Amino acid sequence: MHCLIKRFFTTCLFVAAIASWAGAQENSEIRGTVTDGATGETLPGVNVMVTGTVRGTTTDVNGNYVVKNIAAGSYSVTASFVGYRSMTKQASVTAGKSAKLDFGLVATSVQMNTVVVTGQGVATEKRKLASSVETISAREIEAAPVRSVDQLLQGRVPGLSSFAPSGMPGSGARLATRGIKSALSTTTPVIYIDGIRLDNRENYRLSFGTGGQVTSSLSDIVTGEIDRVEVIKGGAGSTLYGSEAANGVIQIFTKKGIPGPPRWRFNATTGYDVPEEKFIQQQYTKDHAFQNGQYQSYSAAVTGGSDIITYTASGRMSQGRGIIPHDKLQDQQYVLGSGLRALLSNESSLEVSASFSHSVYNRMINDNAGGALISDIEIEGLFDPLVTSNPDSLLALYFLPGITERSNRFINAINFNYAPMPGWNNKFTVGIDYRRSEDRQFTPISAGDFLGSPGGGLSASQREYITTTMAYAGSYKLPELGVFSQTFSLGAQGFRVDDHESYGQGQNFKIPGTTDFDNASVIDAQEDNRQLFSYGFYAQHQVGIADRVFIDLGLRLDGNSTFGKDVGLQTYPKIGVAYNVSEEPYYPEMVKSVVSSFKVRAAWGETGNFPPPFTRDRTYVSNVYLNESAISFNNAGDPLLGPERTSSIDAGFDMGLLDDRIGLEFTYFTQTTKDALFNVAEDPAGGFGNQRRNVGKIKNSGIELAMRAQVLQSEDFDINVRASVATLTNEATSLGGAAGFTIAGFSFAPMRVEEGKPIGIIRVNVPRLEADGTYKGNYDERYLGNPTPKQTGAVGIDLVLFKNLSITAFGEFALGHQILNQSLSRQIVNALNVPGLYPDAIAKLPVSADPARPYNRNTASSILLENGDWIKLREISLRYKIPAGILNGISLNASVRNVAIFGTKTTYVDPELSFIPGAAIELGGITGATFAPPIQYRIGMDVNI
């Protein structure tokens, strides 16, 4: 950890040294103030750019900006800020003098003038894009009472689901966009921070006995110093990211400072967590197995600089006790972050960001998200005298084991921008993401017999991950020819991943109190190493016609070390068109008074998903036989193994109503993944089992509709509403002749890949009613459970009262899917041995004609399948800025998260939560007695100096 901290500070000092020699070359400048055009309130953090150059800045806390060292001449200057219409003005600069240029931006619910880089490689206004790119602004991030990126994404991006897997600290949400494109790999979008590819894995490959719940690398990415987030939800917009972007792309941009004298911000937040008891059955569990968890966090940040260099630096520490006694769900996190932007010359600039985080999470026995605690105490311990007649003793036994995960993470990104002439921009990116994590689960001797580990036990998983990214993005805008404008873009990108894991297990400790492997009688260990290298090149040509119609043509060439040896470079083409209809001269003024802006767009493109490392290779495995090593076949290998290719068609419109007070975005999409990797049985005579081959086809389709509305704007009141809804249909349309196969679940209720069915369809056993009207123990296998919601959406409201009090609230929903209730399964199994324990559960089982052969969960697993619909009020937050002159620079804030749950039809389980993931894919669909995320109450104070 000390080495990582040293790297962090070395990076900061290195960049400061580079920027220190950058000096003025011209005395001319452009300066001014940016305000809200309606209220006159100054706007800090607005981007002000001199078009066609690297020269630009952001407004300071008073809304002022200055761009110095500008050569004499005429320039176009653009001010842009999310939530406002971008504005461009002309400036005439005289040598040795200052040109004053003020902007009064107009608030809007339409984001067509927002500048984004995701999907294009270069900064482009949304009005020119043929695909939809969603943006989460700095204001939205600051108002959200969340800590991690996956929480920030919940309900804020239509078509992207971010569902909590449990209430365990450090667990990351199941992220997915526009359905499931692969049956055997993750659904998580590829994530970049300042152009650097991030680790987004959630499970240790070699972790055993953890019940499927481990922490996620996403929990390390905190929101404190994020400036904005851009999201492409797969489809044609992801083409330029090649063989890893079928699930979409999430780009995170960090703060780089605001010009001016040093400005400090301090925050102190405290609060407590209240267990969600809606899904807890027994009063004893509520009274003895939970506590109100305390929480506290402290942070400090500074920003400042000049027109030559700006900087920001921050530190944060937080600690929560958790909702289980003895602080079994405690989590701690320490984060350092910094960002700098330096103008090296009139043609070049440098941006650097670095962050370090140290996280410690404690979890419960068996890591099963509380399943062991809640289910076993409520079902076995309280009523089964074979275990103990004293529930307090059982509870004490469950508190004895310790599970702790620690992670250290260092992320560093360096971006060099060079514009040798107007219209020609170049960006070079290099950086790393390094993460080392360790999971240790210790069962003391005193609890070993009870927990099935006589003499106690210790298991530990370690993972060390590093990815190195290098990229280039360039663009050149040609001189305009009449109504035609053209921009060429070229790019190259490469990254290497080194992923090392080791696992050790020790059993039967002889020395009480020991926690080391060397004191175990039996020790077992495993190791796994994976590497991959990916590279690609892309070219793109955008043609503008009369600044209203924009045509995109693009092509990506991709290579990857996971492709078969006989597979060459893969090509991913795209084409798209955007037409701003409302900007045409013929657009009727009468219509414009209602439909103030209207753009239609359509795009087609391809992207991919590369295979797991070494899947292409023939491999062998060594097994122990009679104390000797015996070699056997493992993977058959395939020299023709290639990526899963997803072809997408997106079509829709962006519309502004009533002078853009209401913004609507509509998209229809259909995505077909061909060459999907499915498990195909090999010839048994060859000695191999299943091999992944490119034989399948998967289809996803649906619509996305988002609305933002300024309901009321006045001097004292602002009311804004946002809402979204998305639909999804998912199907494995072809298995390519392969047999259906299981990807998760249980023998009595497997999650399957079957032709004509959704990915992960749950196969259950349905009791058969015989002709004589009785049940005789026979059953039929049926495919009845779809784990993927068919409809998702969110609704939110933002209020500003008397300029100083802000109130936000939002909720989301998921409908049209089913879950397998594994908690109910445990109830049935245990209740059969304890008559009268759970009569409601037993009543669901049909009674057979032969009392000696009653149905059970295996022969009647259909009773475990339940409606998975849910509606949740996620957040309510308040922020009050104390008026100037009373206590300058002080704001008070309060929030509640995980406020309430409605519409659930499940039996004592939260249907959003995921009990056990698949081997490599986070499907959801199986829910147990997991801890629901607690209700989090927070109150804090910000002090700005």
CSV table of N, CA, C and O in Angstrom, one decimal, residues 599-698:
chain,number,residue,atom,x,y,z
A,599,LYS,N,-35.3,16.5,-33.8
A,599,LYS,CA,-34.2,15.9,-34.5
A,599,LYS,C,-34.6,14.4,-34.6
A,599,LYS,O,-35.0,13.8,-33.7
A,600,VAL,N,-34.4,13.8,-35.8
A,600,VAL,CA,-34.5,12.4,-36.0
A,600,VAL,C,-33.1,11.8,-36.2
A,600,VAL,O,-32.2,12.5,-36.8
A,601,ARG,N,-33.0,10.5,-35.9
A,601,ARG,CA,-31.7,9.9,-36.0
A,601,ARG,C,-31.8,8.4,-36.2
A,601,ARG,O,-32.8,7.8,-35.8
A,602,ALA,N,-30.9,7.8,-36.9
A,602,ALA,CA,-30.9,6.4,-37.1
A,602,ALA,C,-29.5,6.0,-37.3
A,602,ALA,O,-28.6,6.7,-37.9
A,603,ALA,N,-29.1,4.8,-36.9
A,603,ALA,CA,-27.8,4.3,-37.0
A,603,ALA,C,-27.8,2.8,-37.0
A,603,ALA,O,-28.6,2.1,-36.4
A,604,TRP,N,-26.8,2.3,-37.7
A,604,TRP,CA,-26.5,0.8,-37.8
A,604,TRP,C,-25.0,0.6,-37.5
A,604,TRP,O,-24.2,1.4,-38.0
A,605,GLY,N,-24.7,-0.4,-36.7
A,605,GLY,CA,-23.3,-0.6,-36.5
A,605,GLY,C,-23.0,-2.0,-35.8
A,605,GLY,O,-24.0,-2.6,-35.4
A,606,GLU,N,-21.8,-2.4,-35.8
A,606,GLU,CA,-21.4,-3.6,-35.1
A,606,GLU,C,-20.4,-3.4,-34.1
A,606,GLU,O,-19.5,-2.5,-34.2
A,607,THR,N,-20.4,-4.2,-33.0
A,607,THR,CA,-19.4,-4.2,-32.0
A,607,THR,C,-19.3,-5.7,-31.5
A,607,THR,O,-19.9,-6.6,-32.1
A,608,GLY,N,-18.5,-5.9,-30.5
A,608,GLY,CA,-18.2,-7.3,-30.2
A,608,GLY,C,-18.0,-7.6,-28.7
A,608,GLY,O,-18.1,-6.7,-27.9
A,609,ASN,N,-17.6,-8.8,-28.4
A,609,ASN,CA,-17.3,-9.3,-27.1
A,609,ASN,C,-16.3,-10.4,-27.2
A,609,ASN,O,-16.6,-11.5,-27.7
A,610,PHE,N,-15.1,-10.1,-26.8
A,610,PHE,CA,-14.0,-11.1,-27.0
A,610,PHE,C,-14.1,-12.3,-26.1
A,610,PHE,O,-14.7,-12.2,-25.0
A,611,PRO,N,-13.6,-13.5,-26.5
A,611,PRO,CA,-13.7,-14.7,-25.6
A,611,PRO,C,-12.8,-14.5,-24.4
A,611,PRO,O,-11.9,-13.7,-24.3
A,612,PRO,N,-13.0,-15.4,-23.4
A,612,PRO,CA,-12.1,-15.4,-22.2
A,612,PRO,C,-10.7,-15.8,-22.7
A,612,PRO,O,-10.6,-16.6,-23.6
A,613,PRO,N,-9.7,-15.4,-21.9
A,613,PRO,CA,-8.3,-15.8,-22.3
A,613,PRO,C,-8.2,-17.3,-22.3
A,613,PRO,O,-8.7,-18.0,-21.4
A,614,PHE,N,-7.4,-17.8,-23.2
A,614,PHE,CA,-7.0,-19.2,-23.3
A,614,PHE,C,-8.1,-20.1,-23.8
A,614,PHE,O,-7.9,-21.3,-23.9
A,615,THR,N,-9.3,-19.6,-24.0
A,615,THR,CA,-10.4,-20.5,-24.5
A,615,THR,C,-10.0,-21.0,-25.9
A,615,THR,O,-10.5,-22.1,-26.2
A,616,ARG,N,-9.3,-20.3,-26.6
A,616,ARG,CA,-8.9,-20.7,-28.0
A,616,ARG,C,-7.9,-21.9,-28.0
A,616,ARG,O,-7.7,-22.6,-29.0
A,617,ASP,N,-7.2,-22.1,-26.8
A,617,ASP,CA,-6.1,-23.0,-26.7
A,617,ASP,C,-6.4,-24.4,-26.2
A,617,ASP,O,-7.4,-24.5,-25.4
A,618,ARG,N,-5.7,-25.4,-26.7
A,618,ARG,CA,-5.9,-26.7,-26.2
A,618,ARG,C,-5.1,-26.8,-24.8
A,618,ARG,O,-3.9,-26.5,-24.8
A,619,THR,N,-5.8,-27.1,-23.8
A,619,THR,CA,-5.2,-27.1,-22.5
A,619,THR,C,-5.4,-28.5,-21.8
A,619,THR,O,-6.2,-29.3,-22.1
A,620,TYR,N,-4.6,-28.7,-20.7
A,620,TYR,CA,-4.6,-29.9,-20.0
A,620,TYR,C,-4.6,-29.5,-18.5
A,620,TYR,O,-4.3,-28.4,-18.1
A,621,VAL,N,-5.0,-30.4,-17.7
A,621,VAL,CA,-5.1,-30.2,-16.2
A,621,VAL,C,-4.3,-31.3,-15.5
A,621,VAL,O,-4.4,-32.5,-15.9
A,622,SER,N,-3.7,-31.0,-14.4
A,622,SER,CA,-3.0,-32.0,-13.6
A,622,SER,C,-3.8,-32.3,-12.4
A,622,SER,O,-4.2,-31.5,-11.6
A,623,ASN,N,-4.1,-33.6,-12.2
A,623,ASN,CA,-4.8,-34.1,-11.0
A,623,ASN,C,-3.9,-35.0,-10.2
A,623,ASN,O,-3.0,-35.7,-10.7
A,624,VAL,N,-4.2,-35.1,-8.9
A,624,VAL,CA,-3.5,-36.0,-8.0
A,624,VAL,C,-4.1,-37.4,-8.0
A,624,VAL,O,-5.3,-37.5,-7.8
A,625,TYR,N,-3.3,-38.4,-8.3
A,625,TYR,CA,-3.8,-39.8,-8.3
A,625,TYR,C,-2.7,-40.6,-7.6
A,625,TYR,O,-1.6,-40.7,-8.1
A,626,LEU,N,-3.1,-41.3,-6.5
A,626,LEU,CA,-2.1,-42.1,-5.7
A,626,LEU,C,-0.8,-41.3,-5.4
A,626,LEU,O,0.3,-41.8,-5.6
A,627,ASN,N,-1.1,-40.0,-5.0
A,627,ASN,CA,0.0,-39.1,-4.6
A,627,ASN,C,1.0,-38.8,-5.8
A,627,ASN,O,2.1,-38.4,-5.5
A,628,GLU,N,0.5,-39.0,-7.0
A,628,GLU,CA,1.3,-38.7,-8.1
A,628,GLU,C,0.4,-37.7,-9.0
A,628,GLU,O,-0.8,-37.7,-8.9
A,629,SER,N,1.1,-37.0,-9.8
A,629,SER,CA,0.4,-36.1,-10.7
A,629,SER,C,0.0,-36.8,-12.0
A,629,SER,O,0.8,-37.4,-12.7
A,630,ALA,N,-1.3,-36.7,-12.3
A,630,ALA,CA,-1.8,-37.3,-13.5
A,630,ALA,C,-2.4,-36.2,-14.4
A,630,ALA,O,-3.1,-35.4,-14.0
A,631,ILE,N,-2.0,-36.3,-15.7
A,631,ILE,CA,-2.5,-35.2,-16.7
A,631,ILE,C,-3.7,-35.7,-17.4
A,631,ILE,O,-3.8,-36.9,-17.8
A,632,SER,N,-4.7,-34.9,-17.5
A,632,SER,CA,-5.9,-35.2,-18.3
A,632,SER,C,-6.3,-34.0,-19.1
A,632,SER,O,-5.8,-32.9,-19.0
A,633,PHE,N,-7.2,-34.3,-20.1
A,633,PHE,CA,-7.6,-33.2,-21.0
A,633,PHE,C,-8.5,-32.2,-20.3
A,633,PHE,O,-9.2,-32.5,-19.4
A,634,ASN,N,-8.4,-31.0,-20.8
A,634,ASN,CA,-9.2,-29.9,-20.2
A,634,ASN,C,-10.1,-29.2,-21.3
A,634,ASN,O,-11.2,-29.5,-21.4
A,635,ASN,N,-9.4,-28.4,-22.0
A,635,ASN,CA,-10.1,-27.6,-23.1
A,635,ASN,C,-9.6,-28.0,-24.4
A,635,ASN,O,-8.4,-28.2,-24.7
A,636,ALA,N,-10.6,-28.3,-25.4
A,636,ALA,CA,-10.2,-28.8,-26.7
A,636,ALA,C,-9.5,-27.7,-27.5
A,636,ALA,O,-8.6,-28.0,-28.4
A,637,GLY,N,-9.8,-26.5,-27.4
A,637,GLY,CA,-9.3,-25.4,-28.2
A,637,GLY,C,-9.9,-25.2,-29.5
A,637,GLY,O,-10.6,-26.2,-30.0
A,638,ASP,N,-9.8,-24.0,-30.1
A,638,ASP,CA,-10.4,-23.8,-31.4
A,638,ASP,C,-9.6,-22.7,-32.1
A,638,ASP,O,-9.7,-21.5,-31.7
A,639,PRO,N,-8.9,-23.0,-33.2
A,639,PRO,CA,-8.1,-22.0,-33.9
A,639,PRO,C,-9.0,-21.0,-34.6
A,639,PRO,O,-8.5,-19.9,-35.0
A,640,LEU,N,-10.3,-21.3,-34.7
A,640,LEU,CA,-11.2,-20.3,-35.4
A,640,LEU,C,-12.1,-19.6,-34.4
A,640,LEU,O,-13.1,-18.9,-34.8
A,641,LEU,N,-11.8,-19.6,-33.1
A,641,LEU,CA,-12.6,-19.0,-32.1
A,641,LEU,C,-12.5,-17.4,-32.3
A,641,LEU,O,-11.4,-16.9,-32.4
A,642,GLY,N,-13.6,-16.8,-32.4
A,642,GLY,CA,-13.6,-15.4,-32.6
A,642,GLY,C,-14.5,-14.7,-31.6
A,642,GLY,O,-15.1,-15.3,-30.7
A,643,PRO,N,-14.7,-13.4,-31.8
A,643,PRO,CA,-15.6,-12.6,-30.8
A,643,PRO,C,-17.0,-12.9,-31.1
A,643,PRO,O,-17.4,-13.3,-32.2
A,644,GLU,N,-17.9,-12.7,-30.1
A,644,GLU,CA,-19.3,-12.6,-30.3
A,644,GLU,C,-19.6,-11.2,-31.0
A,644,GLU,O,-19.2,-10.2,-30.4
A,645,ARG,N,-20.3,-11.2,-32.1
A,645,ARG,CA,-20.5,-10.0,-32.9
A,645,ARG,C,-22.0,-9.5,-32.7
A,645,ARG,O,-22.9,-10.3,-33.0
A,646,THR,N,-22.1,-8.3,-32.3
A,646,THR,CA,-23.5,-7.8,-32.1
A,646,THR,C,-23.8,-6.7,-33.1
A,646,THR,O,-23.0,-5.7,-33.2
A,647,SER,N,-24.8,-6.9,-33.9
A,647,SER,CA,-25.2,-5.9,-34.9
A,647,SER,C,-26.4,-5.2,-34.4
A,647,SER,O,-27.4,-5.8,-33.9
A,648,SER,N,-26.4,-3.9,-34.5
A,648,SER,CA,-27.4,-3.0,-33.8
A,648,SER,C,-28.0,-2.1,-34.8
A,648,SER,O,-27.3,-1.5,-35.6
A,649,ILE,N,-29.3,-1.9,-34.7
A,649,ILE,CA,-30.0,-0.8,-35.4
A,649,ILE,C,-30.7,0.0,-34.3
A,649,ILE,O,-31.5,-0.5,-33.5
A,650,ASP,N,-30.4,1.3,-34.3
A,650,ASP,CA,-31.0,2.3,-33.4
A,650,ASP,C,-31.7,3.3,-34.3
A,650,ASP,O,-31.2,3.8,-35.3
A,651,ALA,N,-33.0,3.7,-33.9
A,651,ALA,CA,-33.7,4.7,-34.5
A,651,ALA,C,-34.5,5.5,-33.5
A,651,ALA,O,-35.1,4.9,-32.6
A,652,GLY,N,-34.6,6.8,-33.7
A,652,GLY,CA,-35.4,7.5,-32.7
A,652,GLY,C,-35.4,9.0,-33.0
A,652,GLY,O,-35.0,9.5,-34.1
A,653,PHE,N,-35.9,9.8,-32.0
A,653,PHE,CA,-35.9,11.2,-32.2
A,653,PHE,C,-35.7,11.9,-30.8
A,653,PHE,O,-35.8,11.3,-29.7
A,654,ASP,N,-35.2,13.1,-30.9
A,654,ASP,CA,-35.1,14.0,-29.8
A,654,ASP,C,-36.0,15.2,-30.0
A,654,ASP,O,-35.9,15.8,-31.1
A,655,MET,N,-36.8,15.6,-29.0
A,655,MET,CA,-37.8,16.6,-29.2
A,655,MET,C,-37.8,17.5,-28.1
A,655,MET,O,-37.7,17.1,-26.9
A,656,GLY,N,-38.0,18.8,-28.4
A,656,GLY,CA,-38.2,19.9,-27.4
A,656,GLY,C,-39.5,20.5,-27.5
A,656,GLY,O,-39.9,20.8,-28.7
A,657,LEU,N,-40.3,20.6,-26.5
A,657,LEU,CA,-41.6,21.2,-26.5
A,657,LEU,C,-41.7,22.5,-25.7
A,657,LEU,O,-40.9,22.6,-24.7
A,658,LEU,N,-42.5,23.4,-26.2
A,658,LEU,CA,-42.7,24.7,-25.4
A,658,LEU,C,-41.5,25.4,-25.1
A,658,LEU,O,-41.1,25.6,-23.9
A,659,ASP,N,-40.7,25.8,-26.2
A,659,ASP,CA,-39.5,26.5,-26.0
A,659,ASP,C,-38.5,25.7,-25.2
A,659,ASP,O,-37.7,26.2,-24.4
A,660,ASP,N,-38.5,24.4,-25.5
A,660,ASP,CA,-37.5,23.4,-24.9
A,660,ASP,C,-37.7,23.3,-23.4
A,660,ASP,O,-36.8,22.8,-22.7
A,661,ARG,N,-38.9,23.6,-22.9
A,661,ARG,CA,-39.1,23.4,-21.5
A,661,ARG,C,-39.4,21.9,-21.1
A,661,ARG,O,-39.2,21.5,-20.0
A,662,ILE,N,-39.8,21.2,-22.2
A,662,ILE,CA,-40.0,19.8,-22.0
A,662,ILE,C,-39.1,19.1,-23.1
A,662,ILE,O,-39.1,19.4,-24.3
A,663,GLY,N,-38.3,18.1,-22.7
A,663,GLY,CA,-37.4,17.4,-23.6
A,663,GLY,C,-37.8,15.9,-23.6
A,663,GLY,O,-38.0,15.3,-22.6
A,664,LEU,N,-37.9,15.4,-24.8
A,664,LEU,CA,-38.3,14.0,-25.0
A,664,LEU,C,-37.2,13.3,-25.8
A,664,LEU,O,-36.7,13.9,-26.8
A,665,GLU,N,-36.8,12.1,-25.4
A,665,GLU,CA,-35.9,11.3,-26.2
A,665,GLU,C,-36.5,9.9,-26.4
A,665,GLU,O,-36.8,9.3,-25.4
A,666,PHE,N,-36.6,9.5,-27.6
A,666,PHE,CA,-37.2,8.2,-27.9
A,666,PHE,C,-36.2,7.4,-28.8
A,666,PHE,O,-35.7,7.9,-29.7
A,667,THR,N,-36.1,6.1,-28.4
A,667,THR,CA,-35.2,5.2,-29.2
A,667,THR,C,-35.8,3.8,-29.3
A,667,THR,O,-36.3,3.3,-28.3
A,668,TYR,N,-35.9,3.3,-30.5
A,668,TYR,CA,-36.2,1.9,-30.8
A,668,TYR,C,-34.9,1.2,-31.1
A,668,TYR,O,-34.1,1.7,-31.9
A,669,PHE,N,-34.6,0.1,-30.5
A,669,PHE,CA,-33.4,-0.6,-30.9
A,669,PHE,C,-33.7,-2.1,-31.1
A,669,PHE,O,-34.6,-2.7,-30.5
A,670,THR,N,-32.9,-2.7,-32.0
A,670,THR,CA,-32.9,-4.2,-32.1
A,670,THR,C,-31.4,-4.6,-32.3
A,670,THR,O,-30.7,-4.0,-33.1
A,671,GLN,N,-31.0,-5.6,-31.5
A,671,GLN,CA,-29.6,-6.0,-31.5
A,671,GLN,C,-29.5,-7.5,-31.7
A,671,GLN,O,-30.2,-8.2,-30.9
A,672,THR,N,-28.8,-8.0,-32.6
A,672,THR,CA,-28.6,-9.4,-32.8
A,672,THR,C,-27.2,-9.8,-32.7
A,672,THR,O,-26.3,-9.3,-33.3
A,673,THR,N,-26.9,-10.7,-31.7
A,673,THR,CA,-25.6,-11.2,-31.5
A,673,THR,C,-25.4,-12.5,-32.3
A,673,THR,O,-26.1,-13.5,-32.0
A,674,LYS,N,-24.6,-12.5,-33.2
A,674,LYS,CA,-24.3,-13.7,-33.9
A,674,LYS,C,-22.9,-14.2,-33.5
A,674,LYS,O,-22.1,-13.5,-32.9
A,675,ASP,N,-22.6,-15.5,-33.8
A,675,ASP,CA,-21.4,-16.1,-33.4
A,675,ASP,C,-21.3,-16.1,-31.8
A,675,ASP,O,-20.2,-16.0,-31.3
A,676,ALA,N,-22.5,-16.2,-31.2
A,676,ALA,CA,-22.5,-16.2,-29.7
A,676,ALA,C,-21.8,-17.5,-29.2
A,676,ALA,O,-21.9,-18.5,-29.8
A,677,LEU,N,-21.0,-17.3,-28.1
A,677,LEU,CA,-20.3,-18.5,-27.6
A,677,LEU,C,-21.2,-19.3,-26.7
A,677,LEU,O,-21.7,-18.9,-25.7
A,678,PHE,N,-21.4,-20.5,-27.2
A,678,PHE,CA,-22.2,-21.5,-26.5
A,678,PHE,C,-21.4,-22.7,-26.2
A,678,PHE,O,-20.4,-23.0,-26.9
A,679,ASN,N,-21.7,-23.5,-25.2
A,679,ASN,CA,-21.1,-24.7,-24.8
A,679,ASN,C,-21.5,-25.8,-25.8
A,679,ASN,O,-22.7,-26.2,-25.9
A,680,VAL,N,-20.6,-26.4,-26.5
A,680,VAL,CA,-20.9,-27.4,-27.5
A,680,VAL,C,-20.1,-28.7,-27.1
A,680,VAL,O,-18.9,-28.7,-26.7
A,681,ALA,N,-20.9,-29.8,-27.0
A,681,ALA,CA,-20.3,-31.1,-26.6
A,681,ALA,C,-19.3,-31.6,-27.6
A,681,ALA,O,-19.6,-31.7,-28.8
A,682,GLU,N,-18.1,-32.1,-27.2
A,682,GLU,CA,-17.1,-32.7,-28.1
A,682,GLU,C,-17.4,-34.2,-28.2
A,682,GLU,O,-18.1,-34.8,-27.4
A,683,ASP,N,-16.8,-34.8,-29.2
A,683,ASP,CA,-16.8,-36.2,-29.4
A,683,ASP,C,-16.2,-36.9,-28.1
A,683,ASP,O,-15.0,-36.6,-27.8
A,684,PRO,N,-16.9,-37.7,-27.4
A,684,PRO,CA,-16.4,-38.3,-26.2
A,684,PRO,C,-15.1,-39.1,-26.4
A,684,PRO,O,-14.2,-39.2,-25.6
A,685,ALA,N,-14.9,-39.6,-27.7
A,685,ALA,CA,-13.7,-40.4,-28.0
A,685,ALA,C,-12.5,-39.5,-27.9
A,685,ALA,O,-11.4,-40.0,-27.7
A,686,GLY,N,-12.6,-38.2,-28.0
A,686,GLY,CA,-11.5,-37.3,-28.0
A,686,GLY,C,-11.0,-37.0,-26.6
A,686,GLY,O,-9.9,-36.5,-26.5
A,687,GLY,N,-11.8,-37.4,-25.6
A,687,GLY,CA,-11.3,-37.1,-24.2
A,687,GLY,C,-11.6,-35.8,-23.7
A,687,GLY,O,-11.3,-35.5,-22.5
A,688,PHE,N,-12.3,-34.9,-24.5
A,688,PHE,CA,-12.6,-33.6,-24.0
A,688,PHE,C,-14.1,-33.5,-23.7
A,688,PHE,O,-14.9,-34.3,-24.2
A,689,GLY,N,-14.5,-32.5,-22.9
A,689,GLY,CA,-15.9,-32.3,-22.6
A,689,GLY,C,-16.4,-31.2,-23.5
A,689,GLY,O,-16.3,-31.3,-24.7
A,690,ASN,N,-17.0,-30.2,-22.9
A,690,ASN,CA,-17.6,-29.1,-23.7
A,690,ASN,C,-16.6,-28.1,-24.1
A,690,ASN,O,-15.6,-27.9,-23.5
A,691,GLN,N,-16.8,-27.5,-25.3
A,691,GLN,CA,-15.9,-26.5,-25.8
A,691,GLN,C,-16.8,-25.3,-26.2
A,691,GLN,O,-17.9,-25.4,-26.8
A,692,ARG,N,-16.3,-24.1,-25.9
A,692,ARG,CA,-17.0,-22.9,-26.3
A,692,ARG,C,-16.8,-22.6,-27.8
A,692,ARG,O,-15.6,-22.6,-28.2
A,693,ARG,N,-17.9,-22.5,-28.5
A,693,ARG,CA,-17.7,-22.3,-30.0
A,693,ARG,C,-18.7,-21.2,-30.4
A,693,ARG,O,-19.8,-21.0,-29.8
A,694,ASN,N,-18.4,-20.5,-31.5
A,694,ASN,CA,-19.2,-19.4,-32.0
A,694,ASN,C,-20.3,-20.0,-32.9
A,694,ASN,O,-20.2,-20.1,-34.1
A,695,VAL,N,-21.4,-20.4,-32.2
A,695,VAL,CA,-22.5,-21.1,-33.0
A,695,VAL,C,-23.8,-20.4,-32.7
A,695,VAL,O,-24.8,-20.7,-33.5
A,696,GLY,N,-24.0,-19.6,-31.7
A,696,GLY,CA,-25.3,-19.2,-31.3
A,696,GLY,C,-25.7,-17.8,-31.8
A,696,GLY,O,-25.0,-17.1,-32.5
A,697,LYS,N,-27.0,-17.5,-31.6
A,697,LYS,CA,-27.5,-16.2,-32.0
A,697,LYS,C,-28.5,-15.8,-30.9
A,697,LYS,O,-29.3,-16.5,-30.4
A,698,ILE,N,-28.4,-14.5,-30.5
A,698,ILE,CA,-29.2,-13.9,-29.4
A,698,ILE,C,-29.7,-12.6,-29.9
A,698,ILE,O,-29.0,-11.8,-30.5
